[in-house]
Amino acid sequence: MPPGQYVTEKWPVLHYGAIPRFNPRTWDFQIYGLVETPVALSYEQFMALSKTTLTCDIHCVTAWSKLDMEFEGVPVKPLLEMAKPKPEAKFVMVHAEQGYEANLPIEYLLADDALLAHRANGQDLTPEHGWPLRLVVPRLYFWKSAKWVRGFELLERDRRGFWERNGYHNHADPWKEERYSSPWE
Ligand SMILES: Nc1nc2c(c(=O)[nH]1)N[C@H]1C(S)=C(S)[C@@H](COP(=O)(O)O)O[C@H]1N2
Ligand SMILES: [Mo]
């Protein structure tokens, strides 16, 4: 267990704002910014991508951890590679519904444990847990794992996302307890 965390059995729901409505006819997933080949997939095209499962623990900065979650979905690495990131792409801004953003170094999305999940623990995600699609980045605090995710913007220079502008740490490694920081750090 990362320091300062406790185990919870239930799966808490945590987010800012309202649960967005999902319309499969207008939904898309886009990869843009510093890429050779921008990607835009309809819901049907996205769901036709090959899937995998990932078992991992999740760690919320508010100190709960849930162990042995099983997520199912599209692995991020081959999808990002489809867009051919330019060499200067070092960071990714993850974009979700209603303007939610989370930033992270591109390495976390090019690792084998980053997933765009549509199912968890053998069931479709519920709307409050991010249906139809959420990011799962197990090695960072769970706020980086955007619910209702809609795309990746590849950047040369880091930019802070929603919680990162509102007092959370820019990097968010739970093993280093990177919980909070001021926006100028
Ligand atoms: N779109 C969006 N995704 C989000 C958030 C949010 O406010 N909006 N909150 C984050 C935070 S702080 C946490 S702990 C997890 C919670 O996911 P859960 O509700 O499925 O447990 O979602 C993350 N993803
Ligand atoms: Mo969180």
Short mmCIF file of C-alpha atoms and ligand atoms in Angstrom, two decimals:
data_model
loop_
_atom_site.label_atom_id
_atom_site.label_comp_id
_atom_site.label_asym_id
_atom_site.label_seq_id
_atom_site.Cartn_x
_atom_site.Cartn_y
_atom_site.Cartn_z
CA MET A 1 0.00 0.00 0.00
CA PRO A 2 1.22 3.53 -0.72
CA PRO A 3 1.83 5.58 2.45
CA GLY A 4 -1.16 7.24 4.11
CA GLN A 5 -3.81 5.19 2.28
CA TYR A 6 -6.52 2.91 3.73
CA VAL A 7 -8.37 0.10 1.97
CA THR A 8 -12.04 0.47 1.14
CA GLU A 9 -14.28 -2.37 -0.03
CA LYS A 10 -16.91 -0.25 -1.75
CA TRP A 11 -16.04 1.85 -4.78
CA PRO A 12 -16.61 5.53 -3.92
CA VAL A 13 -17.81 7.99 -6.55
CA LEU A 14 -15.85 11.21 -6.79
CA HIS A 15 -15.97 13.97 -9.37
CA TYR A 16 -16.58 17.66 -9.90
CA GLY A 17 -19.81 18.67 -11.62
CA ALA A 18 -22.67 16.65 -13.11
CA ILE A 19 -22.68 13.25 -14.80
CA PRO A 20 -22.67 13.96 -18.56
CA ARG A 21 -25.24 12.49 -20.92
CA PHE A 22 -23.87 10.00 -23.46
CA ASN A 23 -24.94 10.16 -27.10
CA PRO A 24 -23.31 7.40 -29.20
CA ARG A 25 -24.08 9.26 -32.43
CA THR A 26 -22.08 12.37 -31.53
CA TRP A 27 -19.42 10.79 -29.26
CA ASP A 28 -15.90 10.55 -30.65
CA PHE A 29 -12.39 9.97 -29.37
CA GLN A 30 -9.65 12.23 -30.73
CA ILE A 31 -5.87 12.31 -30.56
CA TYR A 32 -4.41 15.60 -31.70
CA GLY A 33 -1.69 18.19 -31.07
CA LEU A 34 1.88 17.00 -31.67
CA VAL A 35 1.07 13.92 -33.76
CA GLU A 36 1.84 12.95 -37.39
CA THR A 37 -1.59 11.43 -37.93
CA PRO A 38 -4.48 12.92 -35.95
CA VAL A 39 -7.00 10.26 -34.92
CA ALA A 40 -10.77 10.69 -34.67
CA LEU A 41 -12.83 7.59 -33.96
CA SER A 42 -16.58 7.26 -33.74
CA TYR A 43 -18.04 5.22 -30.87
CA GLU A 44 -18.51 2.28 -33.22
CA GLN A 45 -14.93 2.51 -34.50
CA PHE A 46 -13.57 2.84 -30.99
CA MET A 47 -15.48 -0.15 -29.69
CA ALA A 48 -14.20 -2.26 -32.61
CA LEU A 49 -10.58 -1.86 -31.36
CA SER A 50 -9.09 -4.88 -29.65
CA LYS A 51 -9.51 -5.04 -25.90
CA THR A 52 -7.59 -6.34 -22.95
CA THR A 53 -8.03 -6.63 -19.20
CA LEU A 54 -5.94 -5.05 -16.47
CA THR A 55 -5.92 -5.87 -12.76
CA CYS A 56 -4.67 -3.04 -10.60
CA ASP A 57 -5.14 -1.09 -7.38
CA ILE A 58 -6.54 2.43 -7.45
CA HIS A 59 -5.50 5.19 -5.05
CA CYS A 60 -7.52 8.34 -4.48
CA VAL A 61 -5.73 11.37 -3.06
CA THR A 62 -8.46 11.60 -0.37
CA ALA A 63 -6.76 8.45 1.06
CA TRP A 64 -8.97 5.55 0.00
CA SER A 65 -7.49 2.74 -2.05
CA LYS A 66 -9.38 -0.08 -3.68
CA LEU A 67 -7.39 -3.22 -4.40
CA ASP A 68 -7.64 -5.74 -7.22
CA MET A 69 -9.86 -3.83 -9.58
CA GLU A 70 -10.31 -5.53 -12.93
CA PHE A 71 -10.71 -3.13 -15.84
CA GLU A 72 -11.48 -4.07 -19.41
CA GLY A 73 -10.93 -1.88 -22.44
CA VAL A 74 -8.58 -0.60 -25.11
CA PRO A 75 -4.88 -0.41 -24.25
CA VAL A 76 -3.63 3.16 -24.68
CA LYS A 77 -0.18 2.44 -26.10
CA PRO A 78 -1.13 1.01 -29.53
CA LEU A 79 -3.83 3.66 -29.89
CA LEU A 80 -1.35 6.48 -29.21
CA GLU A 81 1.13 4.87 -31.58
CA MET A 82 -1.57 4.91 -34.27
CA ALA A 83 -1.38 8.72 -34.06
CA LYS A 84 2.43 8.68 -34.39
CA PRO A 85 3.49 11.10 -31.65
CA LYS A 86 6.10 13.61 -32.80
CA PRO A 87 9.45 13.38 -30.98
CA GLU A 88 8.80 16.70 -29.21
CA ALA A 89 5.56 15.41 -27.64
CA LYS A 90 6.48 15.05 -23.97
CA PHE A 91 3.17 15.61 -22.16
CA VAL A 92 -0.47 14.76 -22.67
CA MET A 93 -3.53 16.74 -21.71
CA VAL A 94 -6.36 14.27 -21.23
CA HIS A 95 -9.68 15.85 -22.23
CA ALA A 96 -13.03 14.72 -20.87
CA GLU A 97 -16.65 15.89 -21.08
CA GLN A 98 -17.52 19.33 -19.73
CA GLY A 99 -13.96 20.62 -19.99
CA TYR A 100 -12.38 18.35 -17.37
CA GLU A 101 -8.65 18.05 -18.03
CA ALA A 102 -5.82 16.07 -16.46
CA ASN A 103 -2.16 16.35 -17.47
CA LEU A 104 0.59 13.76 -17.35
CA PRO A 105 3.94 12.89 -18.91
CA ILE A 106 3.49 10.86 -22.11
CA GLU A 107 5.51 7.92 -20.66
CA TYR A 108 2.54 6.96 -18.47
CA LEU A 109 0.36 6.51 -21.55
CA LEU A 110 3.06 4.68 -23.50
CA ALA A 111 3.44 2.19 -20.64
CA ASP A 112 1.70 -1.19 -20.80
CA ASP A 113 -0.65 -0.50 -17.87
CA ALA A 114 -2.63 2.46 -19.26
CA LEU A 115 -6.14 1.54 -20.35
CA LEU A 116 -9.24 3.21 -21.79
CA ALA A 117 -11.81 1.19 -19.90
CA HIS A 118 -15.48 0.59 -20.61
CA ARG A 119 -15.94 -2.17 -18.03
CA ALA A 120 -14.88 -2.78 -14.44
CA ASN A 121 -15.15 -5.92 -12.31
CA GLY A 122 -17.08 -7.79 -14.98
CA GLN A 123 -19.73 -5.13 -15.62
CA ASP A 124 -20.16 -2.13 -17.87
CA LEU A 125 -19.07 1.06 -16.14
CA THR A 126 -21.97 2.84 -14.52
CA PRO A 127 -22.58 6.46 -15.60
CA GLU A 128 -21.11 7.80 -12.33
CA HIS A 129 -17.89 5.81 -12.82
CA GLY A 130 -17.36 7.22 -16.31
CA TRP A 131 -19.56 5.41 -18.84
CA PRO A 132 -18.98 5.06 -21.74
CA LEU A 133 -15.22 5.41 -21.31
CA ARG A 134 -12.69 6.32 -18.65
CA LEU A 135 -8.93 6.39 -18.51
CA VAL A 136 -7.10 4.15 -16.03
CA VAL A 137 -3.51 5.09 -15.13
CA PRO A 138 -2.78 2.86 -12.13
CA ARG A 139 0.60 4.34 -11.15
CA LEU A 140 -0.75 7.82 -10.45
CA TYR A 141 -3.42 9.06 -8.03
CA PHE A 142 -6.84 8.36 -9.45
CA TRP A 143 -7.72 11.94 -10.37
CA LYS A 144 -5.44 11.51 -13.43
CA SER A 145 -7.80 8.71 -14.56
CA ALA A 146 -10.36 10.94 -16.26
CA LYS A 147 -13.94 9.70 -16.43
CA TRP A 148 -16.03 10.41 -19.56
CA VAL A 149 -12.78 10.80 -21.49
CA ARG A 150 -12.93 12.10 -25.07
CA GLY A 151 -9.36 12.59 -26.22
CA PHE A 152 -5.65 13.21 -25.81
CA GLU A 153 -3.81 16.39 -26.75
CA LEU A 154 -0.06 15.89 -27.14
CA LEU A 155 2.07 18.78 -25.93
CA GLU A 156 5.69 19.80 -25.87
CA ARG A 157 5.34 21.68 -22.60
CA ASP A 158 3.34 20.68 -19.56
CA ARG A 159 0.09 22.48 -18.73
CA ARG A 160 -1.88 21.91 -15.54
CA GLY A 161 -5.26 20.18 -15.64
CA PHE A 162 -8.37 20.81 -13.54
CA TRP A 163 -7.35 19.42 -10.13
CA GLU A 164 -3.72 20.40 -10.74
CA ARG A 165 -4.85 24.04 -10.96
CA ASN A 166 -6.92 23.59 -7.82
CA GLY A 167 -4.31 22.51 -5.30
CA TYR A 168 -3.45 18.95 -6.29
CA HIS A 169 0.09 17.94 -7.15
CA ASN A 170 1.20 18.21 -10.76
CA HIS A 171 2.77 14.74 -10.94
CA ALA A 172 0.70 12.63 -8.46
CA ASP A 173 2.82 9.58 -7.64
CA PRO A 174 1.09 7.88 -4.67
CA TRP A 175 4.29 6.09 -3.62
CA LYS A 176 5.92 9.50 -3.12
CA GLU A 177 2.74 10.98 -1.59
CA GLU A 178 2.60 13.70 -4.22
CA ARG A 179 -0.83 14.84 -3.06
CA TYR A 180 -1.00 18.62 -3.00
CA SER A 181 1.00 21.59 -4.23
CA SER A 182 0.49 25.24 -5.00
CA PRO A 183 -0.02 26.13 -8.66
CA TRP A 184 3.38 27.82 -8.95
CA GLU A 185 5.33 24.76 -7.79
N1 LIG B 1 -14.22 13.80 -15.80
C1 LIG B 1 -13.77 13.67 -14.54
N2 LIG B 1 -12.99 12.62 -14.24
C2 LIG B 1 -12.53 12.45 -12.98
C3 LIG B 1 -12.84 13.37 -11.95
C4 LIG B 1 -13.65 14.48 -12.30
O1 LIG B 1 -13.94 15.37 -11.47
N3 LIG B 1 -14.12 14.59 -13.60
N4 LIG B 1 -12.37 13.17 -10.68
C5 LIG B 1 -11.20 12.29 -10.49
C6 LIG B 1 -11.03 11.86 -9.12
S1 LIG B 1 -10.55 13.02 -8.00
C7 LIG B 1 -11.15 10.55 -8.75
S2 LIG B 1 -10.70 10.01 -7.19
C8 LIG B 1 -11.69 9.54 -9.67
C9 LIG B 1 -12.86 8.85 -9.03
O2 LIG B 1 -13.37 7.85 -9.86
P1 LIG B 1 -14.61 7.04 -9.37
O3 LIG B 1 -15.72 8.01 -9.09
O4 LIG B 1 -14.92 6.06 -10.46
O5 LIG B 1 -14.16 6.34 -8.11
O6 LIG B 1 -12.11 10.10 -10.90
C10 LIG B 1 -11.26 11.06 -11.41
N5 LIG B 1 -11.74 11.38 -12.72
MO MO B 2 -9.68 11.78 -6.18
#
